Structures are given as structure tokens and as C-alpha cells.
mmCIF file of N, CA and C in Angstrom:
data_model
loop_
_atom_site.group_PDB
_atom_site.id
_atom_site.type_symbol
_atom_site.label_atom_id
_atom_site.label_comp_id
_atom_site.label_asym_id
_atom_site.label_seq_id
_atom_site.Cartn_x
_atom_site.Cartn_y
_atom_site.Cartn_z
ATOM 1 N N MET A 203 9.117 -59.473 -4.884
ATOM 2 C CA MET A 203 8.819 -59.512 -6.286
ATOM 3 C C MET A 203 8.195 -58.213 -6.797
ATOM 4 N N LEU A 204 8.514 -57.107 -6.129
ATOM 5 C CA LEU A 204 7.992 -55.819 -6.568
ATOM 6 C C LEU A 204 8.582 -55.384 -7.901
ATOM 7 N N GLU A 205 9.753 -55.913 -8.225
ATOM 8 C CA GLU A 205 10.422 -55.493 -9.453
ATOM 9 C C GLU A 205 9.536 -55.625 -10.686
ATOM 10 N N LYS A 206 8.687 -56.646 -10.723
ATOM 11 C CA LYS A 206 7.824 -56.829 -11.897
ATOM 12 C C LYS A 206 6.754 -55.745 -12.009
ATOM 13 N N ASP A 207 6.464 -55.044 -10.884
ATOM 14 C CA ASP A 207 5.478 -53.972 -10.891
ATOM 15 C C ASP A 207 6.081 -52.614 -11.234
ATOM 16 N N ILE A 208 7.403 -52.539 -11.281
ATOM 17 C CA ILE A 208 8.088 -51.267 -11.514
ATOM 18 C C ILE A 208 8.476 -51.153 -12.979
ATOM 19 N N GLU A 209 7.948 -50.132 -13.620
ATOM 20 C CA GLU A 209 8.256 -49.919 -15.035
ATOM 21 C C GLU A 209 9.635 -49.299 -15.209
ATOM 22 N N LYS A 210 9.961 -48.305 -14.348
ATOM 23 C CA LYS A 210 11.228 -47.598 -14.492
ATOM 24 C C LYS A 210 11.648 -47.044 -13.137
ATOM 25 N N VAL A 211 12.882 -47.256 -12.748
ATOM 26 C CA VAL A 211 13.430 -46.693 -11.518
ATOM 27 C C VAL A 211 13.995 -45.316 -11.848
ATOM 28 N N LEU A 212 13.462 -44.284 -11.196
ATOM 29 C CA LEU A 212 13.933 -42.929 -11.466
ATOM 30 C C LEU A 212 15.181 -42.593 -10.655
ATOM 31 N N LEU A 213 15.198 -43.017 -9.394
ATOM 32 C CA LEU A 213 16.344 -42.781 -8.516
ATOM 33 C C LEU A 213 16.613 -44.048 -7.720
ATOM 34 N N SER A 214 17.871 -44.410 -7.612
ATOM 35 C CA SER A 214 18.229 -45.590 -6.833
ATOM 36 C C SER A 214 18.152 -45.268 -5.341
ATOM 37 N N LYS A 215 18.170 -46.305 -4.531
ATOM 38 C CA LYS A 215 18.189 -46.128 -3.076
ATOM 39 C C LYS A 215 19.397 -45.282 -2.673
ATOM 40 N N GLU A 216 20.527 -45.524 -3.287
ATOM 41 C CA GLU A 216 21.745 -44.775 -2.983
ATOM 42 C C GLU A 216 21.606 -43.292 -3.351
ATOM 43 N N GLU A 217 20.959 -43.014 -4.483
ATOM 44 C CA GLU A 217 20.747 -41.624 -4.888
ATOM 45 C C GLU A 217 19.791 -40.918 -3.926
ATOM 46 N N ILE A 218 18.741 -41.610 -3.512
ATOM 47 C CA ILE A 218 17.791 -41.031 -2.561
ATOM 48 C C ILE A 218 18.489 -40.760 -1.233
ATOM 49 N N ASP A 219 19.332 -41.687 -0.806
ATOM 50 C CA ASP A 219 20.077 -41.507 0.439
ATOM 51 C C ASP A 219 21.000 -40.289 0.345
ATOM 52 N N ALA A 220 21.679 -40.132 -0.784
ATOM 53 C CA ALA A 220 22.587 -38.984 -0.976
ATOM 54 C C ALA A 220 21.797 -37.668 -0.961
ATOM 55 N N ILE A 221 20.635 -37.660 -1.600
ATOM 56 C CA ILE A 221 19.787 -36.468 -1.616
ATOM 57 C C ILE A 221 19.299 -36.156 -0.203
ATOM 58 N N SER A 222 18.896 -37.194 0.538
ATOM 59 C CA SER A 222 18.431 -37.006 1.917
ATOM 60 C C SER A 222 19.541 -36.420 2.778
ATOM 61 N N LYS A 223 20.738 -36.911 2.603
ATOM 62 C CA LYS A 223 21.886 -36.434 3.377
ATOM 63 C C LYS A 223 22.146 -34.957 3.076
ATOM 64 N N LYS A 224 22.126 -34.603 1.794
ATOM 65 C CA LYS A 224 22.352 -33.219 1.379
ATOM 66 C C LYS A 224 21.248 -32.303 1.925
ATOM 67 N N LEU A 225 19.999 -32.734 1.804
ATOM 68 C CA LEU A 225 18.885 -31.934 2.322
ATOM 69 C C LEU A 225 18.947 -31.818 3.840
ATOM 70 N N GLY A 226 19.302 -32.914 4.519
ATOM 71 C CA GLY A 226 19.420 -32.892 5.966
ATOM 72 C C GLY A 226 20.436 -31.862 6.430
ATOM 73 N N LYS A 227 21.556 -31.809 5.744
ATOM 74 C CA LYS A 227 22.601 -30.831 6.075
ATOM 75 C C LYS A 227 22.093 -29.412 5.826
ATOM 76 N N GLN A 228 21.424 -29.212 4.697
ATOM 77 C CA GLN A 228 20.900 -27.895 4.348
ATOM 78 C C GLN A 228 19.840 -27.440 5.353
ATOM 79 N N ILE A 229 18.922 -28.325 5.698
ATOM 80 C CA ILE A 229 17.869 -27.983 6.661
ATOM 81 C C ILE A 229 18.483 -27.674 8.020
ATOM 82 N N THR A 230 19.451 -28.478 8.447
ATOM 83 C CA THR A 230 20.120 -28.245 9.730
ATOM 84 C C THR A 230 20.768 -26.870 9.757
ATOM 85 N N GLU A 231 21.447 -26.491 8.677
ATOM 86 C CA GLU A 231 22.097 -25.181 8.616
ATOM 87 C C GLU A 231 21.083 -24.045 8.622
ATOM 88 N N GLU A 232 19.998 -24.194 7.860
ATOM 89 C CA GLU A 232 19.030 -23.109 7.724
ATOM 90 C C GLU A 232 18.123 -22.944 8.942
ATOM 91 N N TYR A 233 17.856 -24.030 9.657
ATOM 92 C CA TYR A 233 16.880 -23.983 10.744
ATOM 93 C C TYR A 233 17.478 -24.323 12.105
ATOM 94 N N LYS A 234 18.800 -24.309 12.239
ATOM 95 C CA LYS A 234 19.462 -24.765 13.469
ATOM 96 C C LYS A 234 19.043 -23.976 14.708
ATOM 97 N N ASP A 235 18.671 -22.725 14.544
ATOM 98 C CA ASP A 235 18.272 -21.898 15.681
ATOM 99 C C ASP A 235 16.763 -21.875 15.893
ATOM 100 N N ASN A 236 16.043 -22.677 15.148
ATOM 101 C CA ASN A 236 14.586 -22.716 15.223
ATOM 102 C C ASN A 236 14.136 -24.098 15.675
ATOM 103 N N PHE A 237 12.858 -24.290 15.742
ATOM 104 C CA PHE A 237 12.270 -25.582 16.104
ATOM 105 C C PHE A 237 11.163 -25.862 15.083
ATOM 106 N N PRO A 238 11.551 -26.223 13.843
ATOM 107 C CA PRO A 238 10.551 -26.371 12.784
ATOM 108 C C PRO A 238 9.683 -27.618 12.964
ATOM 109 N N ILE A 239 8.560 -27.577 12.295
ATOM 110 C CA ILE A 239 7.681 -28.745 12.204
ATOM 111 C C ILE A 239 7.898 -29.350 10.825
ATOM 112 N N ILE A 240 8.210 -30.621 10.780
ATOM 113 C CA ILE A 240 8.273 -31.320 9.500
ATOM 114 C C ILE A 240 6.928 -32.013 9.331
ATOM 115 N N VAL A 241 6.195 -31.597 8.312
ATOM 116 C CA VAL A 241 4.865 -32.136 8.058
ATOM 117 C C VAL A 241 4.961 -33.147 6.926
ATOM 118 N N GLY A 242 4.690 -34.387 7.244
ATOM 119 C CA GLY A 242 4.696 -35.450 6.247
ATOM 120 C C GLY A 242 3.315 -35.641 5.671
ATOM 121 N N LEU A 243 3.247 -35.711 4.352
ATOM 122 C CA LEU A 243 1.971 -35.962 3.682
ATOM 123 C C LEU A 243 1.868 -37.464 3.440
ATOM 124 N N LEU A 244 0.982 -38.079 4.211
ATOM 125 C CA LEU A 244 0.833 -39.534 4.213
ATOM 126 C C LEU A 244 0.243 -40.039 2.914
ATOM 127 N N LYS A 245 0.559 -41.213 2.582
ATOM 128 C CA LYS A 245 1.398 -42.159 3.269
ATOM 129 C C LYS A 245 2.723 -42.310 2.558
ATOM 130 N N GLY A 246 2.814 -41.784 1.364
ATOM 131 C CA GLY A 246 4.022 -41.962 0.568
ATOM 132 C C GLY A 246 5.264 -41.309 1.128
ATOM 133 N N CYS A 247 5.101 -40.312 1.992
ATOM 134 C CA CYS A 247 6.257 -39.590 2.531
ATOM 135 C C CYS A 247 7.062 -40.414 3.519
ATOM 136 N N VAL A 248 6.479 -41.441 4.109
ATOM 137 C CA VAL A 248 7.092 -42.125 5.252
ATOM 138 C C VAL A 248 8.514 -42.625 4.975
ATOM 139 N N PRO A 249 8.781 -43.368 3.900
ATOM 140 C CA PRO A 249 10.163 -43.828 3.694
ATOM 141 C C PRO A 249 11.154 -42.667 3.524
ATOM 142 N N PHE A 250 10.788 -41.683 2.716
ATOM 143 C CA PHE A 250 11.688 -40.543 2.485
ATOM 144 C C PHE A 250 11.869 -39.723 3.753
ATOM 145 N N MET A 251 10.771 -39.402 4.429
ATOM 146 C CA MET A 251 10.837 -38.583 5.634
ATOM 147 C C MET A 251 11.651 -39.290 6.721
ATOM 148 N N GLY A 252 11.446 -40.589 6.865
ATOM 149 C CA GLY A 252 12.216 -41.357 7.837
ATOM 150 C C GLY A 252 13.702 -41.296 7.549
ATOM 151 N N ASN A 253 14.048 -41.397 6.284
ATOM 152 C CA ASN A 253 15.452 -41.308 5.876
ATOM 153 C C ASN A 253 15.991 -39.904 6.117
ATOM 154 N N LEU A 254 15.228 -38.894 5.718
ATOM 155 C CA LEU A 254 15.663 -37.504 5.846
ATOM 156 C C LEU A 254 15.958 -37.130 7.295
ATOM 157 N N ILE A 255 15.076 -37.481 8.217
ATOM 158 C CA ILE A 255 15.268 -37.021 9.595
ATOM 159 C C ILE A 255 16.489 -37.661 10.267
ATOM 160 N N THR A 256 16.976 -38.762 9.716
ATOM 161 C CA THR A 256 18.206 -39.341 10.282
ATOM 162 C C THR A 256 19.413 -38.449 10.006
ATOM 163 N N TYR A 257 19.296 -37.548 9.045
ATOM 164 C CA TYR A 257 20.393 -36.647 8.698
ATOM 165 C C TYR A 257 20.232 -35.249 9.286
ATOM 166 N N LEU A 258 19.244 -35.053 10.133
ATOM 167 C CA LEU A 258 19.059 -33.756 10.779
ATOM 168 C C LEU A 258 19.807 -33.750 12.104
ATOM 169 N N ASP A 259 20.587 -32.699 12.335
ATOM 170 C CA ASP A 259 21.322 -32.559 13.583
ATOM 171 C C ASP A 259 20.707 -31.398 14.361
ATOM 172 N N MET A 260 19.446 -31.567 14.721
ATOM 173 C CA MET A 260 18.687 -30.511 15.392
ATOM 174 C C MET A 260 17.384 -31.107 15.907
ATOM 175 N N HIS A 261 16.703 -30.347 16.741
ATOM 176 C CA HIS A 261 15.396 -30.778 17.233
ATOM 177 C C HIS A 261 14.325 -30.325 16.257
ATOM 178 N N VAL A 262 13.412 -31.223 15.966
ATOM 179 C CA VAL A 262 12.270 -30.908 15.119
ATOM 180 C C VAL A 262 11.030 -31.538 15.739
ATOM 181 N N GLU A 263 9.892 -31.046 15.328
ATOM 182 C CA GLU A 263 8.619 -31.661 15.698
ATOM 183 C C GLU A 263 8.051 -32.279 14.435
ATOM 184 N N LEU A 264 7.489 -33.458 14.561
ATOM 185 C CA LEU A 264 6.912 -34.142 13.404
ATOM 186 C C LEU A 264 5.398 -34.084 13.454
ATOM 187 N N GLY A 265 4.808 -33.854 12.303
ATOM 188 C CA GLY A 265 3.361 -33.875 12.166
ATOM 189 C C GLY A 265 3.009 -34.537 10.852
ATOM 190 N N PHE A 266 1.773 -34.983 10.754
ATOM 191 C CA PHE A 266 1.346 -35.677 9.543
ATOM 192 C C PHE A 266 -0.031 -35.210 9.104
ATOM 193 N N MET A 267 -0.203 -35.187 7.800
ATOM 194 C CA MET A 267 -1.505 -34.928 7.191
ATOM 195 C C MET A 267 -1.755 -36.051 6.194
ATOM 196 N N ASP A 268 -3.011 -36.411 6.055
ATOM 197 C CA ASP A 268 -3.393 -37.372 5.023
ATOM 198 C C ASP A 268 -4.170 -36.597 3.971
ATOM 199 N N VAL A 269 -3.523 -36.392 2.843
ATOM 200 C CA VAL A 269 -4.069 -35.574 1.765
ATOM 201 C C VAL A 269 -4.034 -36.396 0.490
ATOM 202 N N SER A 270 -5.123 -36.367 -0.269
ATOM 203 C CA SER A 270 -5.165 -37.200 -1.464
ATOM 204 C C SER A 270 -5.842 -36.494 -2.624
ATOM 205 N N SER A 271 -5.313 -36.757 -3.794
ATOM 206 C CA SER A 271 -5.984 -36.325 -5.029
ATOM 207 C C SER A 271 -6.148 -37.509 -5.973
ATOM 208 N N TYR A 272 -5.751 -38.687 -5.517
ATOM 209 C CA TYR A 272 -5.795 -39.865 -6.373
ATOM 210 C C TYR A 272 -7.060 -40.684 -6.171
ATOM 211 N N HIS A 273 -7.584 -40.708 -4.950
ATOM 212 C CA HIS A 273 -8.849 -41.368 -4.641
ATOM 213 C C HIS A 273 -8.930 -42.798 -5.164
ATOM 214 N N GLY A 274 -7.868 -43.552 -4.932
ATOM 215 C CA GLY A 274 -7.866 -44.964 -5.307
ATOM 216 C C GLY A 274 -7.318 -45.261 -6.686
ATOM 217 N N GLY A 275 -7.102 -44.251 -7.503
ATOM 218 C CA GLY A 275 -6.577 -44.470 -8.848
ATOM 219 C C GLY A 275 -5.082 -44.221 -8.907
ATOM 220 N N ILE A 276 -4.555 -44.206 -10.119
ATOM 221 C CA ILE A 276 -3.125 -43.951 -10.295
ATOM 222 C C ILE A 276 -2.865 -42.594 -10.951
ATOM 223 N N GLU A 277 -3.933 -41.845 -11.220
ATOM 224 C CA GLU A 277 -3.801 -40.498 -11.763
ATOM 225 C C GLU A 277 -4.548 -39.533 -10.865
ATOM 226 N N SER A 278 -3.980 -38.341 -10.696
ATOM 227 C CA SER A 278 -4.620 -37.322 -9.879
ATOM 228 C C SER A 278 -5.943 -36.898 -10.510
ATOM 229 N N THR A 279 -6.962 -36.772 -9.660
ATOM 230 C CA THR A 279 -8.258 -36.292 -10.139
ATOM 231 C C THR A 279 -8.300 -34.767 -10.138
ATOM 232 N N GLY A 280 -7.336 -34.161 -9.425
ATOM 233 C CA GLY A 280 -7.336 -32.704 -9.285
ATOM 234 C C GLY A 280 -8.197 -32.240 -8.130
ATOM 235 N N ASP A 281 -8.984 -33.152 -7.546
ATOM 236 C CA ASP A 281 -9.853 -32.854 -6.414
ATOM 237 C C ASP A 281 -9.099 -33.227 -5.136
ATOM 238 N N ILE A 282 -8.608 -32.225 -4.413
ATOM 239 C CA ILE A 282 -7.773 -32.458 -3.236
ATOM 240 C C ILE A 282 -8.661 -32.643 -2.008
ATOM 241 N N LYS A 283 -8.465 -33.755 -1.324
ATOM 242 C CA LYS A 283 -9.209 -34.051 -0.096
ATOM 243 C C LYS A 283 -8.230 -34.123 1.067
ATOM 244 N N ILE A 284 -8.528 -33.387 2.137
ATOM 245 C CA ILE A 284 -7.744 -33.501 3.364
ATOM 246 C C ILE A 284 -8.486 -34.476 4.256
ATOM 247 N N LYS A 285 -7.920 -35.678 4.383
ATOM 248 C CA LYS A 285 -8.538 -36.735 5.175
ATOM 249 C C LYS A 285 -8.158 -36.634 6.645
ATOM 250 N N LYS A 286 -6.947 -36.147 6.927
ATOM 251 C CA LYS A 286 -6.489 -35.928 8.304
ATOM 252 C C LYS A 286 -5.681 -34.639 8.292
ATOM 253 N N ASP A 287 -6.173 -33.681 9.043
ATOM 254 C CA ASP A 287 -5.480 -32.396 9.106
ATOM 255 C C ASP A 287 -4.405 -32.437 10.185
ATOM 256 N N LEU A 288 -3.539 -31.491 10.150
ATOM 257 C CA LEU A 288 -2.465 -31.370 11.122
ATOM 258 C C LEU A 288 -3.060 -31.039 12.494
ATOM 259 N N ASP A 289 -2.552 -31.662 13.531
ATOM 260 C CA ASP A 289 -3.078 -31.407 14.877
ATOM 261 C C ASP A 289 -2.068 -30.682 15.761
ATOM 262 N N ILE A 290 -1.166 -29.933 15.138
ATOM 263 C CA ILE A 290 -0.153 -29.149 15.846
ATOM 264 C C ILE A 290 -0.370 -27.680 15.478
ATOM 265 N N PRO A 291 -0.370 -26.777 16.476
ATOM 266 C CA PRO A 291 -0.465 -25.347 16.139
ATOM 267 C C PRO A 291 0.750 -24.911 15.304
ATOM 268 N N VAL A 292 0.506 -24.194 14.226
ATOM 269 C CA VAL A 292 1.588 -23.826 13.312
ATOM 270 C C VAL A 292 1.898 -22.326 13.276
ATOM 271 N N GLN A 293 1.093 -21.539 13.956
ATOM 272 C CA GLN A 293 1.307 -20.096 13.906
ATOM 273 C C GLN A 293 2.698 -19.747 14.416
ATOM 274 N N ASP A 294 3.388 -18.904 13.654
ATOM 275 C CA ASP A 294 4.734 -18.434 13.980
ATOM 276 C C ASP A 294 5.774 -19.554 14.027
ATOM 277 N N ARG A 295 5.514 -20.666 13.344
ATOM 278 C CA ARG A 295 6.463 -21.788 13.276
ATOM 279 C C ARG A 295 6.950 -21.936 11.845
ATOM 280 N N ASP A 296 8.168 -22.430 11.696
ATOM 281 C CA ASP A 296 8.681 -22.794 10.381
ATOM 282 C C ASP A 296 8.145 -24.186 10.060
ATOM 283 N N ILE A 297 7.649 -24.341 8.849
ATOM 284 C CA ILE A 297 7.063 -25.609 8.406
ATOM 285 C C ILE A 297 7.863 -26.136 7.223
ATOM 286 N N ILE A 298 8.238 -27.399 7.293
ATOM 287 C CA ILE A 298 8.910 -28.077 6.185
ATOM 288 C C ILE A 298 7.989 -29.205 5.760
ATOM 289 N N ILE A 299 7.568 -29.205 4.502
ATOM 290 C CA ILE A 299 6.644 -30.230 4.008
ATOM 291 C C ILE A 299 7.442 -31.352 3.352
ATOM 292 N N ALA A 300 7.196 -32.580 3.806
ATOM 293 C CA ALA A 300 7.825 -33.764 3.216
ATOM 294 C C ALA A 300 6.773 -34.488 2.387
ATOM 295 N N GLU A 301 7.048 -34.624 1.109
ATOM 296 C CA GLU A 301 6.108 -35.228 0.165
ATOM 297 C C GLU A 301 6.864 -36.206 -0.717
ATOM 298 N N ASP A 302 6.190 -37.251 -1.169
ATOM 299 C CA ASP A 302 6.890 -38.232 -2.002
ATOM 300 C C ASP A 302 6.843 -37.891 -3.481
ATOM 301 N N ILE A 303 5.698 -37.522 -3.990
ATOM 302 C CA ILE A 303 5.569 -37.238 -5.422
ATOM 303 C C ILE A 303 4.883 -35.883 -5.588
ATOM 304 N N VAL A 304 5.493 -35.031 -6.384
ATOM 305 C CA VAL A 304 4.866 -33.764 -6.737
ATOM 306 C C VAL A 304 4.716 -33.772 -8.247
ATOM 307 N N ASP A 305 3.466 -33.867 -8.711
ATOM 308 C CA ASP A 305 3.276 -33.839 -10.163
ATOM 309 C C ASP A 305 2.672 -32.514 -10.604
ATOM 310 N N THR A 306 1.463 -32.194 -10.197
ATOM 311 C CA THR A 306 0.855 -30.933 -10.617
ATOM 312 C C THR A 306 1.131 -29.790 -9.655
ATOM 313 N N GLY A 307 1.463 -30.120 -8.392
ATOM 314 C CA GLY A 307 1.689 -29.104 -7.377
ATOM 315 C C GLY A 307 0.425 -28.659 -6.665
ATOM 316 N N ARG A 308 -0.730 -29.166 -7.088
ATOM 317 C CA ARG A 308 -2.001 -28.753 -6.474
ATOM 318 C C ARG A 308 -2.086 -29.136 -4.998
ATOM 319 N N THR A 309 -1.635 -30.325 -4.660
ATOM 320 C CA THR A 309 -1.715 -30.787 -3.264
ATOM 321 C C THR A 309 -0.900 -29.879 -2.364
ATOM 322 N N ILE A 310 0.329 -29.569 -2.768
ATOM 323 C CA ILE A 310 1.182 -28.681 -1.974
ATOM 324 C C ILE A 310 0.525 -27.308 -1.830
ATOM 325 N N LYS A 311 -0.065 -26.812 -2.896
ATOM 326 C CA LYS A 311 -0.738 -25.500 -2.852
ATOM 327 C C LYS A 311 -1.867 -25.505 -1.830
ATOM 328 N N VAL A 312 -2.672 -26.556 -1.820
ATOM 329 C CA VAL A 312 -3.784 -26.651 -0.873
ATOM 330 C C VAL A 312 -3.248 -26.760 0.560
ATOM 331 N N VAL A 313 -2.222 -27.566 0.755
ATOM 332 C CA VAL A 313 -1.651 -27.742 2.095
ATOM 333 C C VAL A 313 -1.070 -26.435 2.612
ATOM 334 N N LYS A 314 -0.348 -25.713 1.749
ATOM 335 C CA LYS A 314 0.232 -24.425 2.164
ATOM 336 C C LYS A 314 -0.851 -23.462 2.566
#
């Protein structure tokens, strides 16, 4: 009964799947000779990231960070908190950030 909580569907499951497939192909082509780390920003990234990695035809390492600017609300406070940092060395590695919603871009800026 989640439908009653959804005001507007921006992308259908099929559209998200098509985008994941296209991105998976692009990432595979661009990073096929590397061993990138895909960093998921918890917790919203999980469904998208899970879908995306099924379309990768290469080896990757997965890592996760718990980063928040919402602090229990539905609007960003602008105050970025890193609750769980990445526990994988990233020096000299290619990093791909998987995120579910990018509104102001502040979270991505802090993570980068």
C-alpha cells in the first residue's frame, strides 16, 4: 500500500532498469581495464546500486558510506554528517559514487 504515500512517480521501474543497463554498459566500457570502487551512499542507493551492478561486465569493489543531510526530516538541512566513512583505501583508485537523490549536490561535494 505504498502507492498512497507516493505523490508522483518520476521514473518507472522499467525506466530505471533501462537507465541502469545503459550506465552499466558505459561504466564497463570506461573502466574495463581498471578495478574501480563503487561507493554507495546509504541507504537510498541500495535498490539502484543493486540493479546497476547486475549490468556490469567487470570486476569491481563495493564500499558504502552513510552520509546524511536530512537528519530525520524530508528536507535537507544543509548540514552534512558522515555517519559511516568508507573503510577501503582509495588512493590511486577510480571511484564511482552511487546515490539515490541529488538535490543540492552538497552531499556529493562533501563525499568527493
